[in-house]
Amino acid sequence: MIIGVPKEIKDNEARVGVTPAGVKALTEAGHTVLVETHAGEQSGFPDAEYAGAGAEILDQAAAVWAKAETIVKVKEPIEKEYAYFREGLVLFTYLHLAPVKTLTDQLLQARVIGIAYETVRDRQNTLPLLTPMSEVAGRMSVQVGASCLEKERGGRGVLLGGVPGVAPANVTILGGGIVGTNAAKVALGFGAKVTLIDVNLHRLRELDDIFGGRLYTLASNSYNVAQATREADLVIGGVLIPGTTAPRIVTRAMVAQMKKGAVIVDVAIDQGGCVETARPTSHSDPSYVVDGVVHYCVTNMPGAVPHTSTLALTNATFPYLLRLANHGAREALRQDAGLAEGLNVWRGTLTHRGVAESQQRPWTPVAEVLG
Ligand SMILES: NC(=O)c1ccc[n+]([C@@H]2O[C@H](COP(=O)([O-])OP(=O)(O)OC[C@H]3O[C@@H](n4cnc5c(N)ncnc54)[C@H](O)[C@@H]3O)[C@@H](O)[C@H]2O)c1
């Protein structure tokens, strides 16, 4: 199979879909890998390393997209890339289609086969291709939150851990999944007072055990969310209902009640955000203020630490890519029900229930389109 690895062109996105180690394994298995020049440079992988591993380096993105049978990316295609879509092209990347009708329409019209990292499942029913990036974003959310709390960034000038004689900051984490747990780890490490809110009581029990009572847990309801956000210096949003738009559990009225100079880092912004006042931002202009509250809502947070993120992401994606290359998309999807959950669009048909429900449009189960 011919596999194409274009350079990411989303604002400040420096990750890359395949590392030189991946290229070596693919070429050893008999596949051809086309890498756009400079694709891995910002992740610490220069063209020479890809070439040394057996890749063919191409100057133009258009050539990579046109010659490849499977395109491996990191972020969802942006408008400039829509022109490269064509019938039967396999696109293996994050798609985050639920809140973005335009991209869904474009993929359907061009009859692309779109396999979205974020909806692939493993045997434990977790989301193995979301996990590594959620680990990065969760840990990073505290780092950027601490920075936004500094006076110069518009924050209320609070040091997360306090100092002897001065109370630490209150950190409220919404969602106790991968993002929330990693955020909690780092925030506790900083010495902050951490409250974590989740709708899943079983998960709250687990977290209570894991953190040995150092973490305050609360059941998710509008009363608790209002109270915890009102008291917080830093709110981190990590709520997810897989494949659908995030529920906006922090309302505009709750934001208005927060302390002036408090900070919201809405990590869930890639699924629409769990805070009503959140809107997507980019690394070049990451934050804005509403009602005196600093909002940081970068949709591709791991892009800021591309070396770590590329290695973490490709560790998880590569085994699936190799199977797609070895067996072809149809057979690989047939053999692995978890990978099939990742199929969002197949040759003009929407195949993911969550995306369909978010956009209120019809869908067809994967088994039916694969035949
Ligand atoms: N912005 C970025 O760069 C970036 C990077 C990685 C992940 N993310 C996003 O972060 C979000 C969280 O990812 P994750 O891997 O932690 O997901 P996860 O599934 O591991 O965790 C989500 C948690 O939210 C909880 N939840 C659901 N509804 C809730 C509610 N009403 N109130 C409170 N909690 C509720 C679930 O019980 C679950 O524990 C996703 O939208 C993901 O796409 C964003």
GROMACS .gro file of C-alpha atoms and ligand atoms in nm:
model
  415
    1MET     CA    1   0.000   0.000   0.000
    2ILE     CA    2   0.111   0.357  -0.061
    3ILE     CA    3   0.093   0.559   0.260
    4GLY     CA    4   0.113   0.938   0.259
    5VAL     CA    5   0.228   1.152   0.550
    6PRO     CA    6   0.155   1.520   0.483
    7LYS     CA    7   0.290   1.804   0.694
    8GLU     CA    8   0.026   1.939   0.934
    9ILE     CA    9  -0.086   2.289   0.840
   10LYS     CA   10  -0.324   2.371   1.124
   11ASP     CA   11  -0.206   2.674   1.324
   12ASN     CA   12   0.105   2.582   1.523
   13GLU     CA   13   0.048   2.209   1.481
   14ALA     CA   14   0.392   2.049   1.484
   15ARG     CA   15   0.309   1.681   1.534
   16VAL     CA   16   0.337   1.427   1.254
   17GLY     CA   17   0.138   1.112   1.180
   18VAL     CA   18   0.426   0.863   1.141
   19THR     CA   19   0.781   0.862   1.288
   20PRO     CA   20   1.092   0.731   1.108
   21ALA     CA   21   1.057   0.413   1.320
   22GLY     CA   22   0.709   0.368   1.174
   23VAL     CA   23   0.838   0.424   0.821
   24LYS     CA   24   1.101   0.156   0.872
   25ALA     CA   25   0.842  -0.099   0.991
   26LEU     CA   26   0.607  -0.015   0.701
   27THR     CA   27   0.875  -0.038   0.434
   28GLU     CA   28   1.003  -0.363   0.584
   29ALA     CA   29   0.648  -0.496   0.544
   30GLY     CA   30   0.662  -0.406   0.174
   31HIS     CA   31   0.473  -0.076   0.174
   32THR     CA   32   0.570   0.257   0.018
   33VAL     CA   33   0.574   0.565   0.240
   34LEU     CA   34   0.560   0.918   0.096
   35VAL     CA   35   0.651   1.192   0.343
   36GLU     CA   36   0.602   1.562   0.268
   37THR     CA   37   0.923   1.755   0.316
   38HIS     CA   38   0.966   1.901   0.669
   39ALA     CA   39   0.663   1.699   0.794
   40GLY     CA   40   0.845   1.578   1.105
   41GLU     CA   41   1.098   1.852   1.151
   42GLN     CA   42   0.922   2.032   1.435
   43SER     CA   43   0.876   1.704   1.621
   44GLY     CA   44   1.249   1.646   1.604
   45PHE     CA   45   1.247   1.417   1.298
   46PRO     CA   46   1.426   1.569   0.996
   47ASP     CA   47   1.371   1.453   0.636
   48ALA     CA   48   1.705   1.272   0.639
   49GLU     CA   49   1.584   1.038   0.914
   50TYR     CA   50   1.271   0.951   0.716
   51ALA     CA   51   1.474   0.897   0.400
   52GLY     CA   52   1.717   0.679   0.596
   53ALA     CA   53   1.423   0.471   0.716
   54GLY     CA   54   1.307   0.414   0.357
   55ALA     CA   55   1.059   0.696   0.291
   56GLU     CA   56   1.033   0.892  -0.032
   57ILE     CA   57   1.037   1.266   0.045
   58LEU     CA   58   0.803   1.477  -0.170
   59ASP     CA   59   0.810   1.858  -0.198
   60GLN     CA   60   0.439   1.921  -0.235
   61ALA     CA   61   0.144   1.826  -0.013
   62ALA     CA   62  -0.071   1.787  -0.326
   63ALA     CA   63   0.160   1.513  -0.456
   64VAL     CA   64   0.149   1.321  -0.127
   65TRP     CA   65  -0.232   1.333  -0.117
   66ALA     CA   66  -0.267   1.246  -0.487
   67LYS     CA   67  -0.031   0.947  -0.491
   68ALA     CA   68  -0.120   0.790  -0.154
   69GLU     CA   69  -0.395   0.532  -0.102
   70THR     CA   70  -0.397   0.599   0.273
   71ILE     CA   71  -0.325   0.936   0.432
   72VAL     CA   72  -0.207   0.939   0.794
   73LYS     CA   73  -0.238   1.271   0.971
   74VAL     CA   74  -0.278   1.411   1.319
   75LYS     CA   75  -0.544   1.683   1.308
   76GLU     CA   76  -0.867   1.697   1.112
   77PRO     CA   77  -0.818   1.837   0.759
   78ILE     CA   78  -0.862   2.211   0.734
   79GLU     CA   79  -1.035   2.387   0.445
   80LYS     CA   80  -0.724   2.411   0.231
   81GLU     CA   81  -0.698   2.031   0.237
   82TYR     CA   82  -1.058   1.961   0.131
   83ALA     CA   83  -0.952   1.991  -0.235
   84TYR     CA   84  -0.735   1.679  -0.192
   85PHE     CA   85  -1.028   1.454  -0.098
   86ARG     CA   86  -1.123   1.189  -0.350
   87GLU     CA   87  -1.330   0.873  -0.373
   88GLY     CA   88  -1.191   0.573  -0.185
   89LEU     CA   89  -0.904   0.763  -0.020
   90VAL     CA   90  -0.850   0.626   0.332
   91LEU     CA   91  -0.797   0.904   0.586
   92PHE     CA   92  -0.666   0.791   0.925
   93THR     CA   93  -0.649   1.087   1.166
   94TYR     CA   94  -0.837   1.276   1.437
   95LEU     CA   95  -1.159   1.397   1.272
   96HIS     CA   96  -1.375   1.530   1.558
   97LEU     CA   97  -1.672   1.546   1.323
   98ALA     CA   98  -1.954   1.582   1.578
   99PRO     CA   99  -1.943   1.963   1.604
  100VAL     CA  100  -1.820   2.027   1.246
  101LYS     CA  101  -2.088   1.975   0.982
  102THR     CA  102  -1.885   2.130   0.696
  103LEU     CA  103  -1.602   1.876   0.718
  104THR     CA  104  -1.855   1.591   0.746
  105ASP     CA  105  -2.029   1.717   0.431
  106GLN     CA  106  -1.701   1.747   0.243
  107LEU     CA  107  -1.589   1.394   0.336
  108LEU     CA  108  -1.928   1.250   0.242
  109GLN     CA  109  -1.947   1.435  -0.089
  110ALA     CA  110  -1.596   1.322  -0.188
  111ARG     CA  111  -1.677   0.962  -0.077
  112VAL     CA  112  -1.366   0.942   0.143
  113ILE     CA  113  -1.316   0.654   0.392
  114GLY     CA  114  -1.261   0.841   0.719
  115ILE     CA  115  -1.135   0.652   1.024
  116ALA     CA  116  -1.127   0.882   1.326
  117TYR     CA  117  -0.866   0.819   1.595
  118GLU     CA  118  -1.099   0.951   1.865
  119THR     CA  119  -1.372   0.690   1.820
  120VAL     CA  120  -1.157   0.374   1.782
  121ARG     CA  121  -1.210   0.140   2.079
  122ASP     CA  122  -1.001  -0.141   2.228
  123ARG     CA  123  -1.105  -0.463   2.404
  124GLN     CA  124  -1.140  -0.280   2.735
  125ASN     CA  125  -1.386  -0.049   2.558
  126THR     CA  126  -1.158   0.251   2.615
  127LEU     CA  127  -1.043   0.496   2.346
  128PRO     CA  128  -0.679   0.394   2.289
  129LEU     CA  129  -0.599   0.664   2.032
  130LEU     CA  130  -0.742   0.943   2.244
  131THR     CA  131  -0.570   0.826   2.562
  132PRO     CA  132  -0.211   0.939   2.490
  133MET     CA  133  -0.319   1.287   2.380
  134SER     CA  134  -0.555   1.317   2.675
  135GLU     CA  135  -0.263   1.226   2.901
  136VAL     CA  136  -0.056   1.504   2.746
  137ALA     CA  137  -0.341   1.761   2.747
  138GLY     CA  138  -0.444   1.673   3.102
  139ARG     CA  139  -0.091   1.722   3.236
  140MET     CA  140  -0.046   2.035   3.025
  141SER     CA  141  -0.377   2.190   3.136
  142VAL     CA  142  -0.237   2.257   3.483
  143GLN     CA  143   0.084   2.400   3.339
  144VAL     CA  144  -0.104   2.646   3.113
  145GLY     CA  145  -0.362   2.715   3.382
  146ALA     CA  146  -0.086   2.810   3.627
  147SER     CA  147   0.064   3.040   3.365
  148CYS     CA  148  -0.276   3.206   3.288
  149LEU     CA  149  -0.324   3.268   3.662
  150GLU     CA  150  -0.021   3.499   3.653
  151LYS     CA  151  -0.106   3.870   3.659
  152GLU     CA  152   0.057   3.943   3.323
  153ARG     CA  153  -0.168   3.689   3.146
  154GLY     CA  154  -0.485   3.845   3.298
  155GLY     CA  155  -0.505   3.603   3.590
  156ARG     CA  156  -0.566   3.686   3.954
  157GLY     CA  157  -0.202   3.648   4.046
  158VAL     CA  158  -0.232   3.324   4.242
  159LEU     CA  159   0.047   3.067   4.278
  160LEU     CA  160  -0.107   2.718   4.250
  161GLY     CA  161   0.074   2.569   4.546
  162GLY     CA  162   0.065   2.878   4.767
  163VAL     CA  163   0.359   2.911   5.010
  164PRO     CA  164   0.390   2.836   5.384
  165GLY     CA  165   0.137   3.065   5.552
  166VAL     CA  166  -0.060   3.129   5.230
  167ALA     CA  167  -0.336   2.895   5.110
  168PRO     CA  168  -0.290   2.710   4.780
  169ALA     CA  169  -0.519   2.769   4.481
  170ASN     CA  170  -0.848   2.584   4.438
  171VAL     CA  171  -0.848   2.372   4.125
  172THR     CA  172  -1.181   2.229   4.005
  173ILE     CA  173  -1.162   1.952   3.749
  174LEU     CA  174  -1.470   1.857   3.548
  175GLY     CA  175  -1.460   1.495   3.432
  176GLY     CA  176  -1.246   1.227   3.596
  177GLY     CA  177  -1.137   1.042   3.283
  178ILE     CA  178  -0.789   1.050   3.132
  179VAL     CA  179  -0.765   1.432   3.108
  180GLY     CA  180  -0.911   1.482   3.455
  181THR     CA  181  -0.696   1.218   3.624
  182ASN     CA  182  -0.374   1.347   3.468
  183ALA     CA  183  -0.468   1.706   3.554
  184ALA     CA  184  -0.538   1.596   3.912
  185LYS     CA  185  -0.197   1.426   3.937
  186VAL     CA  186  -0.011   1.738   3.828
  187ALA     CA  187  -0.228   1.984   4.025
  188LEU     CA  188  -0.177   1.779   4.343
  189GLY     CA  189   0.194   1.770   4.262
  190PHE     CA  190   0.190   2.150   4.253
  191GLY     CA  191   0.031   2.149   4.599
  192ALA     CA  192  -0.311   2.284   4.491
  193LYS     CA  193  -0.639   2.196   4.660
  194VAL     CA  194  -0.815   1.981   4.402
  195THR     CA  195  -1.187   1.904   4.361
  196LEU     CA  196  -1.292   1.663   4.088
  197ILE     CA  197  -1.647   1.633   3.957
  198ASP     CA  198  -1.777   1.338   3.757
  199VAL     CA  199  -2.116   1.195   3.675
  200ASN     CA  200  -1.982   0.839   3.717
  201LEU     CA  201  -1.982   0.747   4.087
  202HIS     CA  202  -1.785   0.430   4.022
  203ARG     CA  203  -1.505   0.644   3.874
  204LEU     CA  204  -1.517   0.880   4.173
  205ARG     CA  205  -1.469   0.580   4.405
  206GLU     CA  206  -1.168   0.466   4.201
  207LEU     CA  207  -1.014   0.813   4.211
  208ASP     CA  208  -1.076   0.841   4.582
  209ASP     CA  209  -0.879   0.517   4.625
  210ILE     CA  210  -0.603   0.613   4.380
  211PHE     CA  211  -0.539   0.951   4.539
  212GLY     CA  212  -0.588   0.829   4.894
  213GLY     CA  213  -0.828   1.104   4.993
  214ARG     CA  214  -0.597   1.391   4.885
  215LEU     CA  215  -0.858   1.472   4.621
  216TYR     CA  216  -1.211   1.599   4.694
  217THR     CA  217  -1.467   1.427   4.473
  218LEU     CA  218  -1.816   1.553   4.393
  219ALA     CA  219  -2.106   1.406   4.195
  220SER     CA  220  -2.186   1.606   3.884
  221ASN     CA  221  -2.501   1.814   3.909
  222SER     CA  222  -2.565   2.181   3.840
  223TYR     CA  223  -2.564   2.269   4.212
  224ASN     CA  224  -2.220   2.117   4.275
  225VAL     CA  225  -2.075   2.252   3.949
  226ALA     CA  226  -2.198   2.606   4.034
  227GLN     CA  227  -2.050   2.593   4.383
  228ALA     CA  228  -1.715   2.442   4.282
  229THR     CA  229  -1.663   2.684   3.992
  230ARG     CA  230  -1.754   2.981   4.214
  231GLU     CA  231  -1.481   2.880   4.461
  232ALA     CA  232  -1.221   2.787   4.198
  233ASP     CA  233  -0.910   2.975   4.090
  234LEU     CA  234  -0.861   2.730   3.806
  235VAL     CA  235  -1.130   2.521   3.633
  236ILE     CA  236  -1.022   2.242   3.399
  237GLY     CA  237  -1.285   2.097   3.162
  238GLY     CA  238  -1.234   1.732   3.068
  239VAL     CA  239  -1.590   1.607   3.020
  240LEU     CA  240  -1.661   1.367   2.737
  241ILE     CA  241  -1.952   1.169   2.602
  242PRO     CA  242  -1.769   0.983   2.322
  243GLY     CA  243  -1.851   1.086   1.967
  244THR     CA  244  -2.098   1.357   2.065
  245THR     CA  245  -2.080   1.727   2.140
  246ALA     CA  246  -1.967   1.788   2.500
  247PRO     CA  247  -2.245   1.876   2.748
  248ARG     CA  248  -2.208   2.242   2.853
  249ILE     CA  249  -2.223   2.182   3.227
  250VAL     CA  250  -2.076   2.524   3.318
  251THR     CA  251  -2.332   2.785   3.214
  252ARG     CA  252  -2.271   3.151   3.129
  253ALA     CA  253  -2.439   3.243   3.460
  254MET     CA  254  -2.192   3.022   3.652
  255VAL     CA  255  -1.898   3.189   3.475
  256ALA     CA  256  -2.036   3.530   3.575
  257GLN     CA  257  -2.029   3.413   3.939
  258MET     CA  258  -1.661   3.309   3.926
  259LYS     CA  259  -1.379   3.510   4.084
  260LYS     CA  260  -1.236   3.788   3.865
  261GLY     CA  261  -0.905   3.670   3.724
  262ALA     CA  262  -0.992   3.303   3.769
  263VAL     CA  263  -0.898   3.077   3.476
  264ILE     CA  264  -1.088   2.817   3.273
  265VAL     CA  265  -0.890   2.568   3.064
  266ASP     CA  266  -1.157   2.390   2.858
  267VAL     CA  267  -0.971   2.087   2.726
  268ALA     CA  268  -1.300   1.943   2.596
  269ILE     CA  269  -1.319   2.228   2.343
  270ASP     CA  270  -1.235   1.988   2.060
  271GLN     CA  271  -1.580   1.837   2.118
  272GLY     CA  272  -1.745   2.178   2.149
  273GLY     CA  273  -1.638   2.251   2.510
  274CYS     CA  274  -1.807   2.187   2.845
  275VAL     CA  275  -1.827   2.559   2.932
  276GLU     CA  276  -2.093   2.776   2.767
  277THR     CA  277  -1.858   3.071   2.717
  278ALA     CA  278  -1.580   2.862   2.562
  279ARG     CA  279  -1.491   2.905   2.195
  280PRO     CA  280  -1.200   2.742   2.011
  281THR     CA  281  -0.865   2.924   2.021
  282SER     CA  282  -0.520   2.850   1.879
  283HIS     CA  283  -0.166   2.844   2.014
  284SER     CA  284  -0.091   3.182   1.856
  285ASP     CA  285  -0.379   3.350   2.045
  286PRO     CA  286  -0.473   3.097   2.313
  287SER     CA  287  -0.681   3.293   2.564
  288TYR     CA  288  -0.953   3.558   2.596
  289VAL     CA  289  -1.156   3.705   2.882
  290VAL     CA  290  -1.531   3.678   2.950
  291ASP     CA  291  -1.678   3.835   3.264
  292GLY     CA  292  -1.327   3.882   3.404
  293VAL     CA  293  -1.251   3.507   3.369
  294VAL     CA  294  -0.956   3.403   3.151
  295HIS     CA  295  -1.053   3.129   2.901
  296TYR     CA  296  -0.786   2.905   2.746
  297CYS     CA  297  -0.950   2.685   2.481
  298VAL     CA  298  -0.682   2.557   2.244
  299THR     CA  299  -0.818   2.266   2.044
  300ASN     CA  300  -0.480   2.099   1.984
  301MET     CA  301  -0.298   2.146   2.312
  302PRO     CA  302  -0.052   1.855   2.260
  303GLY     CA  303   0.074   2.038   1.951
  304ALA     CA  304   0.274   2.263   2.185
  305VAL     CA  305   0.490   1.969   2.297
  306PRO     CA  306   0.526   1.792   1.962
  307HIS     CA  307   0.820   1.567   2.041
  308THR     CA  308   0.649   1.403   2.340
  309SER     CA  309   0.310   1.407   2.166
  310THR     CA  310   0.420   1.256   1.836
  311LEU     CA  311   0.595   0.969   2.013
  312ALA     CA  312   0.297   0.912   2.246
  313LEU     CA  313   0.044   0.926   1.962
  314THR     CA  314   0.230   0.709   1.713
  315ASN     CA  315   0.302   0.446   1.982
  316ALA     CA  316  -0.075   0.400   1.988
  317THR     CA  317  -0.174   0.455   1.623
  318PHE     CA  318   0.100   0.258   1.452
  319PRO     CA  319  -0.026  -0.099   1.515
  320TYR     CA  320  -0.361  -0.002   1.356
  321LEU     CA  321  -0.188   0.166   1.061
  322LEU     CA  322   0.019  -0.144   0.996
  323ARG     CA  323  -0.297  -0.357   0.991
  324LEU     CA  324  -0.473  -0.113   0.755
  325ALA     CA  325  -0.171  -0.128   0.527
  326ASN     CA  326  -0.130  -0.506   0.543
  327HIS     CA  327  -0.496  -0.602   0.497
  328GLY     CA  328  -0.657  -0.298   0.329
  329ALA     CA  329  -0.924  -0.088   0.501
  330ARG     CA  330  -1.225  -0.315   0.440
  331GLU     CA  331  -1.058  -0.630   0.575
  332ALA     CA  332  -0.884  -0.455   0.866
  333LEU     CA  333  -1.219  -0.301   0.971
  334ARG     CA  334  -1.396  -0.637   0.938
  335GLN     CA  335  -1.134  -0.812   1.153
  336ASP     CA  336  -1.136  -0.561   1.438
  337ALA     CA  337  -1.467  -0.440   1.579
  338GLY     CA  338  -1.283  -0.176   1.782
  339LEU     CA  339  -1.117  -0.029   1.474
  340ALA     CA  340  -1.455  -0.041   1.297
  341GLU     CA  341  -1.589   0.190   1.570
  342GLY     CA  342  -1.343   0.441   1.431
  343LEU     CA  343  -1.508   0.442   1.090
  344ASN     CA  344  -1.704   0.768   1.067
  345VAL     CA  345  -1.761   0.792   0.691
  346TRP     CA  346  -1.745   0.524   0.421
  347ARG     CA  347  -1.778   0.622   0.056
  348GLY     CA  348  -2.057   0.876   0.099
  349THR     CA  349  -2.230   0.713   0.400
  350LEU     CA  350  -2.212   0.837   0.759
  351THR     CA  351  -2.138   0.535   0.981
  352HIS     CA  352  -2.103   0.675   1.332
  353ARG     CA  353  -2.410   0.698   1.553
  354GLY     CA  354  -2.270   0.969   1.784
  355VAL     CA  355  -2.171   1.198   1.497
  356ALA     CA  356  -2.508   1.140   1.329
  357GLU     CA  357  -2.702   1.217   1.646
  358SER     CA  358  -2.500   1.534   1.712
  359GLN     CA  359  -2.573   1.657   1.362
  360GLN     CA  360  -2.926   1.513   1.348
  361ARG     CA  361  -2.870   1.323   1.027
  362PRO     CA  362  -2.914   0.958   0.921
  363TRP     CA  363  -2.643   0.693   0.958
  364THR     CA  364  -2.579   0.333   0.858
  365PRO     CA  365  -2.408   0.074   1.084
  366VAL     CA  366  -2.053  -0.018   0.978
  367ALA     CA  367  -2.136  -0.387   0.923
  368GLU     CA  368  -2.390  -0.290   0.656
  369VAL     CA  369  -2.150  -0.076   0.451
  370LEU     CA  370  -1.863  -0.326   0.472
  371GLY     CA  371  -2.091  -0.601   0.339
  372LIG     N1  372  -0.794   2.034   2.358
  372LIG     C1  373  -0.710   1.935   2.334
  372LIG     O1  374  -0.602   1.954   2.282
  372LIG     C2  375  -0.745   1.796   2.376
  372LIG     C3  376  -0.647   1.696   2.385
  372LIG     C4  377  -0.683   1.568   2.430
  372LIG     C5  378  -0.817   1.541   2.464
  372LIG     N2  379  -0.909   1.641   2.452
  372LIG     C6  380  -1.052   1.622   2.488
  372LIG     O2  381  -1.068   1.617   2.630
  372LIG     C7  382  -1.195   1.557   2.655
  372LIG     C8  383  -1.182   1.455   2.768
  372LIG     O3  384  -1.107   1.343   2.721
  372LIG     P1  385  -1.077   1.215   2.814
  372LIG     O4  386  -0.984   1.129   2.737
  372LIG     O5  387  -1.042   1.255   2.950
  372LIG     O6  388  -1.221   1.144   2.814
  372LIG     P2  389  -1.268   1.028   2.917
  372LIG     O7  390  -1.378   0.956   2.848
  372LIG     O8  391  -1.152   0.952   2.968
  372LIG     O9  392  -1.328   1.112   3.039
  372LIG     C9  393  -1.445   1.187   3.029
  372LIG    C10  394  -1.510   1.188   3.166
  372LIG    O10  395  -1.619   1.281   3.159
  372LIG    C11  396  -1.717   1.228   3.248
  372LIG     N3  397  -1.846   1.292   3.224
  372LIG    C12  398  -1.937   1.268   3.128
  372LIG     N4  399  -2.044   1.348   3.146
  372LIG    C13  400  -2.019   1.424   3.254
  372LIG    C14  401  -2.091   1.525   3.323
  372LIG     N5  402  -2.212   1.565   3.283
  372LIG     N6  403  -2.033   1.580   3.433
  372LIG    C15  404  -1.911   1.543   3.475
  372LIG     N7  405  -1.839   1.447   3.415
  372LIG    C16  406  -1.894   1.388   3.307
  372LIG    C17  407  -1.715   1.079   3.218
  372LIG    O11  408  -1.779   1.004   3.321
  372LIG    C18  409  -1.566   1.053   3.208
  372LIG    O12  410  -1.510   1.013   3.332
  372LIG    C19  411  -1.240   1.498   2.520
  372LIG    O13  412  -1.333   1.584   2.459
  372LIG    C20  413  -1.113   1.495   2.440
  372LIG    O14  414  -1.137   1.498   2.300
  372LIG    C21  415  -0.875   1.766   2.407
   0.00000   0.00000   0.00000
